[in-house]
């Protein structure tokens, strides 16, 4: 796969173990505090109906002058078991512009009530009737359940099991600014085992041993309460796909969030839209673009 530009949005970690070192009294006190701020536990405490978190994300695909920048901003709404809804605006900028493609693509994405909706803001979708601006996915594919929520970020820090795995396998734990930074590397095969959302989005790629061995380097910041504030990931895929680097920030933990579906009179079902003449654009799935390669 040569182009890894659109991510997963449009189809789109565990017990905290401390090293057993001999510590001074102050270090032991710090360890107690560190252990109390368990990120997985802190995450579960925020799984409450009507509350959520704000997310801002920048991802760059490719190297040098030939690349794509994706920026996403929006909110996630929680329920007792985790994420139940998402509302994001996604902006894709190609440099240099691709042939027959707009240099800038903006899409509004909403996942709520078990449905996925998308609206092409710029350029507008010319295939839609004049009175419709939103398309509702008519097939309940697992990937659509996660598309608006996670977009192009491969690691889902809102899955306690995946969050626990990251922390347990971290190669560095660095205190600072009232919180802790973790660092490590994870393979796609490892992430596939611990992350349900990753499995459902990438299920047919994992039969390829090259993808299973591909690595994601990550850095994770949590605050003094154990809440995730930032995730930085990167990967180099040789001939599989473009290199990528992502930076995701999480703010407003515990804020009131209510995601609603688009107005019904502005929505058309996907099956009712004729996309037979639509060319692939940066807003289409990387998987769909590369399936024939």
C-alpha atoms as an extended CHARMM CRD file, in Angstrom:
* protein
*
       293  EXT
         1         1  UNK       CA              0.0000000000        0.0000000000        0.0000000000  PROA      1               0.0000000000
         2         2  UNK       CA              1.5360000000        3.2580000000       -1.0760000000  PROA      2               0.0000000000
         3         3  UNK       CA             -0.9880000000        5.7150000000        0.2590000000  PROA      3               0.0000000000
         4         4  UNK       CA             -1.9890000000        5.8670000000        3.8940000000  PROA      4               0.0000000000
         5         5  UNK       CA             -3.8380000000        9.1580000000        3.7510000000  PROA      5               0.0000000000
         6         6  UNK       CA             -7.3940000000        8.8750000000        4.8310000000  PROA      6               0.0000000000
         7         7  UNK       CA             -7.0940000000        6.7030000000        7.8690000000  PROA      7               0.0000000000
         8         8  UNK       CA            -10.0200000000        4.7760000000        9.1800000000  PROA      8               0.0000000000
         9         9  UNK       CA            -12.6460000000        7.4610000000        9.4780000000  PROA      9               0.0000000000
        10        10  UNK       CA            -14.5810000000        6.9530000000        6.2910000000  PROA      10              0.0000000000
        11        11  UNK       CA            -14.8840000000        3.2690000000        5.7770000000  PROA      11              0.0000000000
        12        12  UNK       CA            -12.4230000000        5.4040000000       10.2780000000  PROA      12              0.0000000000
        13        13  UNK       CA             -3.8230000000        0.4520000000       27.4350000000  PROA      13              0.0000000000
        14        14  UNK       CA             -3.6370000000       -2.7460000000       32.3170000000  PROA      14              0.0000000000
        15        15  UNK       CA             -2.3870000000       -3.1760000000       35.6040000000  PROA      15              0.0000000000
        16        16  UNK       CA              0.2410000000       -0.6040000000       36.3520000000  PROA      16              0.0000000000
        17        17  UNK       CA              3.5190000000       -2.3920000000       37.0370000000  PROA      17              0.0000000000
        18        18  UNK       CA              6.4020000000       -0.5870000000       38.6680000000  PROA      18              0.0000000000
        19        19  UNK       CA             10.0040000000       -1.7390000000       38.4020000000  PROA      19              0.0000000000
        20        20  UNK       CA             11.2180000000       -3.4770000000       41.5000000000  PROA      20              0.0000000000
        21        21  UNK       CA             14.0520000000       -1.1070000000       42.3970000000  PROA      21              0.0000000000
        22        22  UNK       CA             15.4320000000       -0.2180000000       45.7840000000  PROA      22              0.0000000000
        23        23  UNK       CA             14.0210000000        3.2390000000       46.5330000000  PROA      23              0.0000000000
        24        24  UNK       CA             14.5930000000        5.9580000000       49.0470000000  PROA      24              0.0000000000
        25        25  UNK       CA             11.7100000000        7.0640000000       51.2420000000  PROA      25              0.0000000000
        26        26  UNK       CA             10.7240000000        9.9780000000       48.9480000000  PROA      26              0.0000000000
        27        27  UNK       CA             10.8110000000        7.6670000000       45.9480000000  PROA      27              0.0000000000
        28        28  UNK       CA              8.6130000000        5.1540000000       47.7480000000  PROA      28              0.0000000000
        29        29  UNK       CA              6.0940000000        7.8810000000       48.5330000000  PROA      29              0.0000000000
        30        30  UNK       CA              6.0880000000        8.8990000000       44.8910000000  PROA      30              0.0000000000
        31        31  UNK       CA              5.4750000000        5.3040000000       43.8770000000  PROA      31              0.0000000000
        32        32  UNK       CA              2.4100000000        5.1130000000       46.1110000000  PROA      32              0.0000000000
        33        33  UNK       CA              0.9830000000        8.2670000000       44.5540000000  PROA      33              0.0000000000
        34        34  UNK       CA              1.8900000000        6.9930000000       41.0870000000  PROA      34              0.0000000000
        35        35  UNK       CA              0.1170000000        3.7180000000       41.6730000000  PROA      35              0.0000000000
        36        36  UNK       CA             -2.9900000000        5.4740000000       42.9910000000  PROA      36              0.0000000000
        37        37  UNK       CA             -3.3780000000        7.4230000000       39.7380000000  PROA      37              0.0000000000
        38        38  UNK       CA             -4.0660000000        4.3070000000       37.6760000000  PROA      38              0.0000000000
        39        39  UNK       CA             -4.9780000000        5.5590000000       34.1620000000  PROA      39              0.0000000000
        40        40  UNK       CA             -7.2340000000        2.5900000000       33.3840000000  PROA      40              0.0000000000
        41        41  UNK       CA             -9.1450000000        3.1340000000       36.6190000000  PROA      41              0.0000000000
        42        42  UNK       CA             -9.3210000000        6.8920000000       35.9940000000  PROA      42              0.0000000000
        43        43  UNK       CA            -10.7000000000        6.2030000000       32.5120000000  PROA      43              0.0000000000
        44        44  UNK       CA            -13.4640000000        3.9380000000       33.7910000000  PROA      44              0.0000000000
        45        45  UNK       CA            -14.5060000000        6.5580000000       36.3370000000  PROA      45              0.0000000000
        46        46  UNK       CA            -15.3570000000        8.9010000000       33.4470000000  PROA      46              0.0000000000
        47        47  UNK       CA            -17.5970000000        6.4160000000       31.6650000000  PROA      47              0.0000000000
        48        48  UNK       CA            -20.7840000000        8.2080000000       32.7000000000  PROA      48              0.0000000000
        49        49  UNK       CA            -23.8300000000        8.9780000000       30.5620000000  PROA      49              0.0000000000
        50        50  UNK       CA            -23.9010000000       12.5260000000       29.2430000000  PROA      50              0.0000000000
        51        51  UNK       CA            -20.2330000000       13.2540000000       29.8390000000  PROA      51              0.0000000000
        52        52  UNK       CA            -17.2220000000       13.1040000000       27.5780000000  PROA      52              0.0000000000
        53        53  UNK       CA            -13.9330000000       14.5620000000       26.4070000000  PROA      53              0.0000000000
        54        54  UNK       CA            -12.6810000000       16.9360000000       23.7090000000  PROA      54              0.0000000000
        55        55  UNK       CA            -10.1530000000       15.6960000000       21.1400000000  PROA      55              0.0000000000
        56        56  UNK       CA             -7.8040000000       17.6110000000       18.8320000000  PROA      56              0.0000000000
        57        57  UNK       CA             -5.6000000000       15.6810000000       16.4290000000  PROA      57              0.0000000000
        58        58  UNK       CA             -2.9780000000       16.3240000000       13.7480000000  PROA      58              0.0000000000
        59        59  UNK       CA             -1.5940000000       13.5290000000       11.5710000000  PROA      59              0.0000000000
        60        60  UNK       CA              0.9350000000       13.7810000000        8.7700000000  PROA      60              0.0000000000
        61        61  UNK       CA              1.3460000000       11.0750000000        6.1280000000  PROA      61              0.0000000000
        62        62  UNK       CA              4.3160000000       10.8400000000        3.8000000000  PROA      62              0.0000000000
        63        63  UNK       CA              7.7300000000       12.4230000000        3.9680000000  PROA      63              0.0000000000
        64        64  UNK       CA              9.3670000000       15.4970000000        2.5280000000  PROA      64              0.0000000000
        65        65  UNK       CA              7.3230000000       17.7200000000        0.2520000000  PROA      65              0.0000000000
        66        66  UNK       CA              4.9780000000       14.9450000000       -0.8500000000  PROA      66              0.0000000000
        67        67  UNK       CA              2.5340000000       14.4170000000        1.9740000000  PROA      67              0.0000000000
        68        68  UNK       CA             -0.9050000000       14.8630000000        3.4610000000  PROA      68              0.0000000000
        69        69  UNK       CA             -1.8950000000       16.6000000000        6.6850000000  PROA      69              0.0000000000
        70        70  UNK       CA             -5.0920000000       15.5870000000        8.4660000000  PROA      70              0.0000000000
        71        71  UNK       CA             -6.5610000000       17.6660000000       11.2840000000  PROA      71              0.0000000000
        72        72  UNK       CA             -9.5290000000       16.4770000000       13.3550000000  PROA      72              0.0000000000
        73        73  UNK       CA            -11.3580000000       18.2300000000       16.1480000000  PROA      73              0.0000000000
        74        74  UNK       CA            -14.4580000000       17.1770000000       18.0420000000  PROA      74              0.0000000000
        75        75  UNK       CA            -15.9780000000       15.4950000000       21.0770000000  PROA      75              0.0000000000
        76        76  UNK       CA            -16.5810000000       11.9820000000       22.3470000000  PROA      76              0.0000000000
        77        77  UNK       CA            -19.6070000000       11.1380000000       24.4700000000  PROA      77              0.0000000000
        78        78  UNK       CA            -19.3980000000        8.3830000000       27.0740000000  PROA      78              0.0000000000
        79        79  UNK       CA            -21.8320000000        5.8930000000       28.5070000000  PROA      79              0.0000000000
        80        80  UNK       CA            -21.3710000000        3.3740000000       31.3180000000  PROA      80              0.0000000000
        81        81  UNK       CA            -19.3590000000        1.0270000000       29.0960000000  PROA      81              0.0000000000
        82        82  UNK       CA            -17.3270000000        3.5380000000       27.0970000000  PROA      82              0.0000000000
        83        83  UNK       CA            -17.8070000000        5.6810000000       23.9930000000  PROA      83              0.0000000000
        84        84  UNK       CA            -21.3820000000        5.8700000000       22.7260000000  PROA      84              0.0000000000
        85        85  UNK       CA            -21.1920000000        8.8220000000       20.3110000000  PROA      85              0.0000000000
        86        86  UNK       CA            -18.7570000000       11.0770000000       18.4610000000  PROA      86              0.0000000000
        87        87  UNK       CA            -18.9190000000       14.3640000000       16.5590000000  PROA      87              0.0000000000
        88        88  UNK       CA            -15.8430000000       15.4560000000       14.5640000000  PROA      88              0.0000000000
        89        89  UNK       CA            -14.7990000000       17.7490000000       11.7330000000  PROA      89              0.0000000000
        90        90  UNK       CA            -11.9330000000       16.3810000000        9.6320000000  PROA      90              0.0000000000
        91        91  UNK       CA             -9.7880000000       18.5150000000        7.3210000000  PROA      91              0.0000000000
        92        92  UNK       CA             -7.3860000000       16.9660000000        4.7920000000  PROA      92              0.0000000000
        93        93  UNK       CA             -4.7530000000       19.0230000000        2.9960000000  PROA      93              0.0000000000
        94        94  UNK       CA             -2.6370000000       17.4720000000        0.1990000000  PROA      94              0.0000000000
        95        95  UNK       CA              0.7500000000       18.9350000000       -0.6820000000  PROA      95              0.0000000000
        96        96  UNK       CA              1.2480000000       19.0440000000       -3.5540000000  PROA      96              0.0000000000
        97        97  UNK       CA             -2.4120000000       18.8140000000       -4.6310000000  PROA      97              0.0000000000
        98        98  UNK       CA             -3.2970000000       15.5450000000       -6.2940000000  PROA      98              0.0000000000
        99        99  UNK       CA             -4.4850000000       15.3420000000       -9.8400000000  PROA      99              0.0000000000
       100       100  UNK       CA             -8.2720000000       15.6820000000      -10.1200000000  PROA      100             0.0000000000
       101       101  UNK       CA             -8.5600000000       16.1850000000       -6.3410000000  PROA      101             0.0000000000
       102       102  UNK       CA             -9.3680000000       19.2640000000       -4.3380000000  PROA      102             0.0000000000
       103       103  UNK       CA             -6.2680000000       20.3550000000       -2.3470000000  PROA      103             0.0000000000
       104       104  UNK       CA             -8.4600000000       20.7110000000        0.7620000000  PROA      104             0.0000000000
       105       105  UNK       CA            -11.2280000000       18.3590000000        1.8530000000  PROA      105             0.0000000000
       106       106  UNK       CA            -13.4100000000       18.9940000000        4.8760000000  PROA      106             0.0000000000
       107       107  UNK       CA            -15.8490000000       16.4340000000        6.2510000000  PROA      107             0.0000000000
       108       108  UNK       CA            -18.1890000000       16.4800000000        9.2370000000  PROA      108             0.0000000000
       109       109  UNK       CA            -18.6990000000       13.0420000000       10.8260000000  PROA      109             0.0000000000
       110       110  UNK       CA            -21.1820000000       11.9260000000       13.4860000000  PROA      110             0.0000000000
       111       111  UNK       CA            -21.6280000000        8.5230000000       15.1180000000  PROA      111             0.0000000000
       112       112  UNK       CA            -24.6770000000        8.2610000000       17.3670000000  PROA      112             0.0000000000
       113       113  UNK       CA            -27.4680000000        5.7860000000       18.0360000000  PROA      113             0.0000000000
       114       114  UNK       CA            -25.5600000000        3.0190000000       16.2970000000  PROA      114             0.0000000000
       115       115  UNK       CA            -25.4890000000        4.9800000000       13.0210000000  PROA      115             0.0000000000
       116       116  UNK       CA            -22.7240000000        6.7490000000       11.1530000000  PROA      116             0.0000000000
       117       117  UNK       CA            -23.3500000000       10.0130000000        9.2480000000  PROA      117             0.0000000000
       118       118  UNK       CA            -21.0130000000       12.0740000000        7.1040000000  PROA      118             0.0000000000
       119       119  UNK       CA            -21.2980000000       15.4200000000        5.3600000000  PROA      119             0.0000000000
       120       120  UNK       CA            -18.7960000000       16.5840000000        2.7550000000  PROA      120             0.0000000000
       121       121  UNK       CA            -18.4000000000       20.2550000000        3.6440000000  PROA      121             0.0000000000
       122       122  UNK       CA            -15.7560000000       21.1860000000        1.0620000000  PROA      122             0.0000000000
       123       123  UNK       CA            -16.0060000000       20.3170000000       -1.6760000000  PROA      123             0.0000000000
       124       124  UNK       CA            -19.7050000000       19.5600000000       -1.3620000000  PROA      124             0.0000000000
       125       125  UNK       CA            -20.9430000000       16.1820000000       -2.5350000000  PROA      125             0.0000000000
       126       126  UNK       CA            -22.3650000000       16.8620000000       -5.9890000000  PROA      126             0.0000000000
       127       127  UNK       CA            -24.1720000000       13.5130000000       -6.0370000000  PROA      127             0.0000000000
       128       128  UNK       CA            -26.6600000000       14.4890000000       -3.3350000000  PROA      128             0.0000000000
       129       129  UNK       CA            -30.0980000000       16.0050000000       -3.9470000000  PROA      129             0.0000000000
       130       130  UNK       CA            -30.2610000000       19.7470000000       -3.4140000000  PROA      130             0.0000000000
       131       131  UNK       CA            -32.1030000000       19.4060000000       -0.0990000000  PROA      131             0.0000000000
       132       132  UNK       CA            -29.7470000000       16.7830000000        1.3780000000  PROA      132             0.0000000000
       133       133  UNK       CA            -26.3230000000       17.3230000000        2.8870000000  PROA      133             0.0000000000
       134       134  UNK       CA            -25.8430000000       14.2860000000        5.1480000000  PROA      134             0.0000000000
       135       135  UNK       CA            -25.3700000000       10.6380000000        4.1700000000  PROA      135             0.0000000000
       136       136  UNK       CA            -26.3490000000        7.8840000000        6.5990000000  PROA      136             0.0000000000
       137       137  UNK       CA            -24.4720000000        4.5970000000        6.2810000000  PROA      137             0.0000000000
       138       138  UNK       CA            -27.0260000000        1.9720000000        5.3700000000  PROA      138             0.0000000000
       139       139  UNK       CA            -24.8990000000       -1.0370000000        6.3060000000  PROA      139             0.0000000000
       140       140  UNK       CA            -23.8790000000       -1.5610000000        9.9130000000  PROA      140             0.0000000000
       141       141  UNK       CA            -20.2190000000       -2.3470000000        9.3390000000  PROA      141             0.0000000000
       142       142  UNK       CA            -18.1330000000       -2.6490000000       12.5230000000  PROA      142             0.0000000000
       143       143  UNK       CA            -15.6140000000       -0.1200000000       11.1970000000  PROA      143             0.0000000000
       144       144  UNK       CA            -18.3210000000        2.5310000000       10.9910000000  PROA      144             0.0000000000
       145       145  UNK       CA            -19.0050000000        2.1600000000       14.6820000000  PROA      145             0.0000000000
       146       146  UNK       CA            -15.5080000000        3.5240000000       15.3170000000  PROA      146             0.0000000000
       147       147  UNK       CA            -14.9440000000        5.7090000000       12.2580000000  PROA      147             0.0000000000
       148       148  UNK       CA            -15.9750000000        9.1080000000       13.5690000000  PROA      148             0.0000000000
       149       149  UNK       CA            -14.5490000000        8.4110000000       17.0080000000  PROA      149             0.0000000000
       150       150  UNK       CA            -10.9640000000        7.4720000000       16.1860000000  PROA      150             0.0000000000
       151       151  UNK       CA            -10.3470000000        8.4840000000       12.6110000000  PROA      151             0.0000000000
       152       152  UNK       CA             -6.6570000000        8.2460000000       11.8050000000  PROA      152             0.0000000000
       153       153  UNK       CA             -5.2480000000        7.4930000000       15.2630000000  PROA      153             0.0000000000
       154       154  UNK       CA             -4.4770000000        3.7790000000       15.3890000000  PROA      154             0.0000000000
       155       155  UNK       CA             -4.3080000000        3.4040000000       19.1770000000  PROA      155             0.0000000000
       156       156  UNK       CA             -7.6110000000        3.7300000000       21.0400000000  PROA      156             0.0000000000
       157       157  UNK       CA             -6.7830000000        4.9300000000       24.5580000000  PROA      157             0.0000000000
       158       158  UNK       CA            -10.4690000000        4.6810000000       25.5360000000  PROA      158             0.0000000000
       159       159  UNK       CA            -10.2900000000        0.8910000000       25.7210000000  PROA      159             0.0000000000
       160       160  UNK       CA             -9.0940000000       -0.0080000000       29.2480000000  PROA      160             0.0000000000
       161       161  UNK       CA             -7.4890000000       -3.2440000000       28.0350000000  PROA      161             0.0000000000
       162       162  UNK       CA             -5.4800000000       -1.4760000000       25.3450000000  PROA      162             0.0000000000
       163       163  UNK       CA             -4.5000000000        1.3210000000       27.7220000000  PROA      163             0.0000000000
       164       164  UNK       CA             -3.3420000000       -1.1970000000       30.3140000000  PROA      164             0.0000000000
       165       165  UNK       CA             -1.2600000000       -3.0370000000       27.7350000000  PROA      165             0.0000000000
       166       166  UNK       CA              0.5410000000        0.1460000000       26.7200000000  PROA      166             0.0000000000
       167       167  UNK       CA              1.3910000000        1.0610000000       30.2920000000  PROA      167             0.0000000000
       168       168  UNK       CA              2.5260000000       -2.4390000000       31.2010000000  PROA      168             0.0000000000
       169       169  UNK       CA              4.8770000000       -2.6640000000       28.2090000000  PROA      169             0.0000000000
       170       170  UNK       CA              6.1900000000        0.8980000000       28.4620000000  PROA      170             0.0000000000
       171       171  UNK       CA              9.9710000000        1.1210000000       28.1990000000  PROA      171             0.0000000000
       172       172  UNK       CA             10.1390000000        4.5160000000       29.9470000000  PROA      172             0.0000000000
       173       173  UNK       CA              8.1570000000        6.2210000000       32.6920000000  PROA      173             0.0000000000
       174       174  UNK       CA              9.1310000000        9.8470000000       33.0900000000  PROA      174             0.0000000000
       175       175  UNK       CA              7.5460000000       12.1090000000       35.7260000000  PROA      175             0.0000000000
       176       176  UNK       CA              6.9160000000       15.7220000000       34.8280000000  PROA      176             0.0000000000
       177       177  UNK       CA              4.4330000000       18.6000000000       34.9830000000  PROA      177             0.0000000000
       178       178  UNK       CA              2.3000000000       16.9050000000       37.6060000000  PROA      178             0.0000000000
       179       179  UNK       CA              1.8320000000       13.7330000000       35.6010000000  PROA      179             0.0000000000
       180       180  UNK       CA              3.7030000000       10.9400000000       33.8710000000  PROA      180             0.0000000000
       181       181  UNK       CA              4.9540000000       10.2220000000       30.3660000000  PROA      181             0.0000000000
       182       182  UNK       CA              5.1490000000        6.6550000000       29.0410000000  PROA      182             0.0000000000
       183       183  UNK       CA              7.0130000000        5.4760000000       25.9610000000  PROA      183             0.0000000000
       184       184  UNK       CA              7.1660000000        2.2850000000       24.0040000000  PROA      184             0.0000000000
       185       185  UNK       CA              6.7330000000        0.3970000000       20.7370000000  PROA      185             0.0000000000
       186       186  UNK       CA              3.9030000000       -1.9460000000       19.8040000000  PROA      186             0.0000000000
       187       187  UNK       CA              3.4060000000       -4.1470000000       16.7480000000  PROA      187             0.0000000000
       188       188  UNK       CA              0.1770000000       -4.2320000000       14.7820000000  PROA      188             0.0000000000
       189       189  UNK       CA             -0.2400000000       -7.8810000000       15.8210000000  PROA      189             0.0000000000
       190       190  UNK       CA             -0.0110000000       -6.9420000000       19.5210000000  PROA      190             0.0000000000
       191       191  UNK       CA             -2.4620000000       -4.0840000000       19.1100000000  PROA      191             0.0000000000
       192       192  UNK       CA             -4.7960000000       -6.3950000000       17.2150000000  PROA      192             0.0000000000
       193       193  UNK       CA             -4.9300000000       -8.7400000000       20.2040000000  PROA      193             0.0000000000
       194       194  UNK       CA             -5.7480000000       -6.1260000000       22.8530000000  PROA      194             0.0000000000
       195       195  UNK       CA             -7.9120000000       -3.5940000000       20.9750000000  PROA      195             0.0000000000
       196       196  UNK       CA            -11.4050000000       -4.4900000000       19.8080000000  PROA      196             0.0000000000
       197       197  UNK       CA            -11.8010000000       -1.3250000000       17.7380000000  PROA      197             0.0000000000
       198       198  UNK       CA             -8.4900000000       -1.9860000000       15.9510000000  PROA      198             0.0000000000
       199       199  UNK       CA             -9.5190000000       -5.5770000000       15.1840000000  PROA      199             0.0000000000
       200       200  UNK       CA            -12.8520000000       -4.5130000000       13.7190000000  PROA      200             0.0000000000
       201       201  UNK       CA            -11.2800000000       -1.8490000000       11.5390000000  PROA      201             0.0000000000
       202       202  UNK       CA             -8.2680000000       -3.8070000000       10.3140000000  PROA      202             0.0000000000
       203       203  UNK       CA             -9.5710000000       -7.3720000000       10.3260000000  PROA      203             0.0000000000
       204       204  UNK       CA             -8.6650000000       -8.2930000000        6.7540000000  PROA      204             0.0000000000
       205       205  UNK       CA             -5.1990000000       -6.7410000000        6.8890000000  PROA      205             0.0000000000
       206       206  UNK       CA             -3.9660000000       -8.9380000000        9.6890000000  PROA      206             0.0000000000
       207       207  UNK       CA             -3.6540000000      -12.0220000000        7.4790000000  PROA      207             0.0000000000
       208       208  UNK       CA             -0.6000000000      -10.2930000000        5.9760000000  PROA      208             0.0000000000
       209       209  UNK       CA              2.5380000000      -11.0720000000        7.9900000000  PROA      209             0.0000000000
       210       210  UNK       CA              4.1670000000       -7.8010000000        6.8840000000  PROA      210             0.0000000000
       211       211  UNK       CA              1.4040000000       -5.8040000000        8.5520000000  PROA      211             0.0000000000
       212       212  UNK       CA              1.5620000000       -7.9830000000       11.6540000000  PROA      212             0.0000000000
       213       213  UNK       CA              5.2380000000       -7.1030000000       12.0740000000  PROA      213             0.0000000000
       214       214  UNK       CA              4.7520000000       -3.3930000000       11.4170000000  PROA      214             0.0000000000
       215       215  UNK       CA              5.5570000000       -1.2740000000       14.4640000000  PROA      215             0.0000000000
       216       216  UNK       CA              4.0140000000        1.7940000000       16.0520000000  PROA      216             0.0000000000
       217       217  UNK       CA              6.2070000000        3.9430000000       18.2760000000  PROA      217             0.0000000000
       218       218  UNK       CA              4.1990000000        5.8020000000       20.8980000000  PROA      218             0.0000000000
       219       219  UNK       CA              4.3980000000        8.3270000000       23.7330000000  PROA      219             0.0000000000
       220       220  UNK       CA              1.5570000000        8.8050000000       26.1970000000  PROA      220             0.0000000000
       221       221  UNK       CA              1.0610000000       11.5810000000       28.7510000000  PROA      221             0.0000000000
       222       222  UNK       CA             -1.2820000000       11.3320000000       31.7600000000  PROA      222             0.0000000000
       223       223  UNK       CA             -1.9820000000       14.0290000000       34.3410000000  PROA      223             0.0000000000
       224       224  UNK       CA             -1.7670000000       13.7480000000       38.1200000000  PROA      224             0.0000000000
       225       225  UNK       CA             -5.2310000000       12.1600000000       38.2160000000  PROA      225             0.0000000000
       226       226  UNK       CA             -4.2340000000        9.4810000000       35.7250000000  PROA      226             0.0000000000
       227       227  UNK       CA             -6.2400000000       10.9260000000       32.8210000000  PROA      227             0.0000000000
       228       228  UNK       CA             -4.7270000000       10.7740000000       29.3470000000  PROA      228             0.0000000000
       229       229  UNK       CA             -3.8350000000       14.2270000000       28.0340000000  PROA      229             0.0000000000
       230       230  UNK       CA             -1.7790000000       13.4540000000       24.9390000000  PROA      230             0.0000000000
       231       231  UNK       CA             -0.8520000000       10.5690000000       22.6240000000  PROA      231             0.0000000000
       232       232  UNK       CA              1.8920000000       10.7800000000       19.9880000000  PROA      232             0.0000000000
       233       233  UNK       CA              2.4000000000        7.8940000000       17.5760000000  PROA      233             0.0000000000
       234       234  UNK       CA              4.5420000000        7.2870000000       14.5000000000  PROA      234             0.0000000000
       235       235  UNK       CA              5.2900000000        4.4780000000       12.0940000000  PROA      235             0.0000000000
       236       236  UNK       CA              7.4630000000        3.6830000000        9.0920000000  PROA      236             0.0000000000
       237       237  UNK       CA              5.9850000000        1.0570000000        6.7830000000  PROA      237             0.0000000000
       238       238  UNK       CA              8.5480000000        0.6590000000        3.9990000000  PROA      238             0.0000000000
       239       239  UNK       CA              6.5790000000       -0.4270000000        0.9160000000  PROA      239             0.0000000000
       240       240  UNK       CA              3.3250000000       -1.0230000000        2.8230000000  PROA      240             0.0000000000
       241       241  UNK       CA              2.1820000000        2.5740000000        3.1930000000  PROA      241             0.0000000000
       242       242  UNK       CA              3.3050000000        6.1350000000        3.7680000000  PROA      242             0.0000000000
       243       243  UNK       CA              5.1350000000        6.9190000000        6.9770000000  PROA      243             0.0000000000
       244       244  UNK       CA              2.9460000000        8.7230000000        9.4930000000  PROA      244             0.0000000000
       245       245  UNK       CA              3.2190000000       10.8220000000       12.6460000000  PROA      245             0.0000000000
       246       246  UNK       CA              0.2200000000       11.7190000000       14.8130000000  PROA      246             0.0000000000
       247       247  UNK       CA             -0.3460000000       13.9970000000       17.7930000000  PROA      247             0.0000000000
       248       248  UNK       CA             -3.6560000000       13.7560000000       19.6750000000  PROA      248             0.0000000000
       249       249  UNK       CA             -4.6470000000       15.9610000000       22.6510000000  PROA      249             0.0000000000
       250       250  UNK       CA             -7.4370000000       15.1630000000       25.1300000000  PROA      250             0.0000000000
       251       251  UNK       CA             -8.9890000000       17.9790000000       27.1630000000  PROA      251             0.0000000000
       252       252  UNK       CA            -12.1760000000       18.7610000000       29.0700000000  PROA      252             0.0000000000
       253       253  UNK       CA            -12.4830000000       15.3990000000       30.7940000000  PROA      253             0.0000000000
       254       254  UNK       CA            -15.8560000000       15.1960000000       32.5420000000  PROA      254             0.0000000000
       255       255  UNK       CA            -17.4510000000       17.9780000000       30.5070000000  PROA      255             0.0000000000
       256       256  UNK       CA            -21.1020000000       17.6570000000       29.5270000000  PROA      256             0.0000000000
       257       257  UNK       CA            -21.4100000000       16.2570000000       25.9870000000  PROA      257             0.0000000000
       258       258  UNK       CA            -24.5410000000       15.5320000000       23.9720000000  PROA      258             0.0000000000
       259       259  UNK       CA            -24.1120000000       14.3040000000       20.4080000000  PROA      259             0.0000000000
       260       260  UNK       CA            -27.2330000000       14.4080000000       18.2430000000  PROA      260             0.0000000000
       261       261  UNK       CA            -27.9680000000       13.0230000000       14.8010000000  PROA      261             0.0000000000
       262       262  UNK       CA            -28.2490000000       15.4750000000       11.8800000000  PROA      262             0.0000000000
       263       263  UNK       CA            -31.7350000000       16.8540000000       11.0960000000  PROA      263             0.0000000000
       264       264  UNK       CA            -33.7430000000       14.0220000000        9.5460000000  PROA      264             0.0000000000
       265       265  UNK       CA            -34.8570000000       16.1280000000        6.5840000000  PROA      265             0.0000000000
       266       266  UNK       CA            -31.2210000000       16.7070000000        5.5860000000  PROA      266             0.0000000000
       267       267  UNK       CA            -30.2570000000       13.0210000000        5.6320000000  PROA      267             0.0000000000
       268       268  UNK       CA            -30.2330000000       10.5450000000        2.7600000000  PROA      268             0.0000000000
       269       269  UNK       CA            -29.4090000000        6.8400000000        3.0220000000  PROA      269             0.0000000000
       270       270  UNK       CA            -26.1910000000        5.6880000000        1.4170000000  PROA      270             0.0000000000
       271       271  UNK       CA            -28.0080000000        3.1630000000       -0.7840000000  PROA      271             0.0000000000
       272       272  UNK       CA            -30.0420000000        5.9700000000       -2.3210000000  PROA      272             0.0000000000
       273       273  UNK       CA            -26.9630000000        7.8520000000       -3.5690000000  PROA      273             0.0000000000
       274       274  UNK       CA            -25.3860000000        6.9570000000       -6.9020000000  PROA      274             0.0000000000
       275       275  UNK       CA            -21.6370000000        7.0620000000       -6.3550000000  PROA      275             0.0000000000
       276       276  UNK       CA            -20.8120000000        4.9000000000       -9.3530000000  PROA      276             0.0000000000
       277       277  UNK       CA            -18.9300000000        7.7380000000      -11.0630000000  PROA      277             0.0000000000
       278       278  UNK       CA            -17.1870000000        9.0720000000       -7.9500000000  PROA      278             0.0000000000
       279       279  UNK       CA            -13.3970000000        9.0830000000       -8.0900000000  PROA      279             0.0000000000
       280       280  UNK       CA            -11.3120000000        8.1480000000       -5.0650000000  PROA      280             0.0000000000
       281       281  UNK       CA            -10.2930000000       11.1530000000       -2.9740000000  PROA      281             0.0000000000
       282       282  UNK       CA             -8.2860000000       11.7000000000        0.2060000000  PROA      282             0.0000000000
       283       283  UNK       CA            -11.5240000000       11.2420000000        2.1230000000  PROA      283             0.0000000000
       284       284  UNK       CA            -11.9190000000        7.6410000000        0.9700000000  PROA      284             0.0000000000
       285       285  UNK       CA            -10.5030000000        4.8410000000        3.0540000000  PROA      285             0.0000000000
       286       286  UNK       CA             -6.8490000000        3.9400000000        2.6930000000  PROA      286             0.0000000000
       287       287  UNK       CA             -7.9320000000        0.3210000000        2.7170000000  PROA      287             0.0000000000
       288       288  UNK       CA            -10.2830000000        0.8140000000       -0.2150000000  PROA      288             0.0000000000
       289       289  UNK       CA             -7.6600000000        2.7620000000       -2.1590000000  PROA      289             0.0000000000
       290       290  UNK       CA             -5.0300000000        0.1020000000       -1.6670000000  PROA      290             0.0000000000
       291       291  UNK       CA             -6.9860000000       -3.1280000000       -1.8790000000  PROA      291             0.0000000000
       292       292  UNK       CA             -5.8990000000       -3.7380000000       -5.4420000000  PROA      292             0.0000000000
       293       293  UNK       CA             -2.1830000000       -3.0330000000       -4.8860000000  PROA      293             0.0000000000
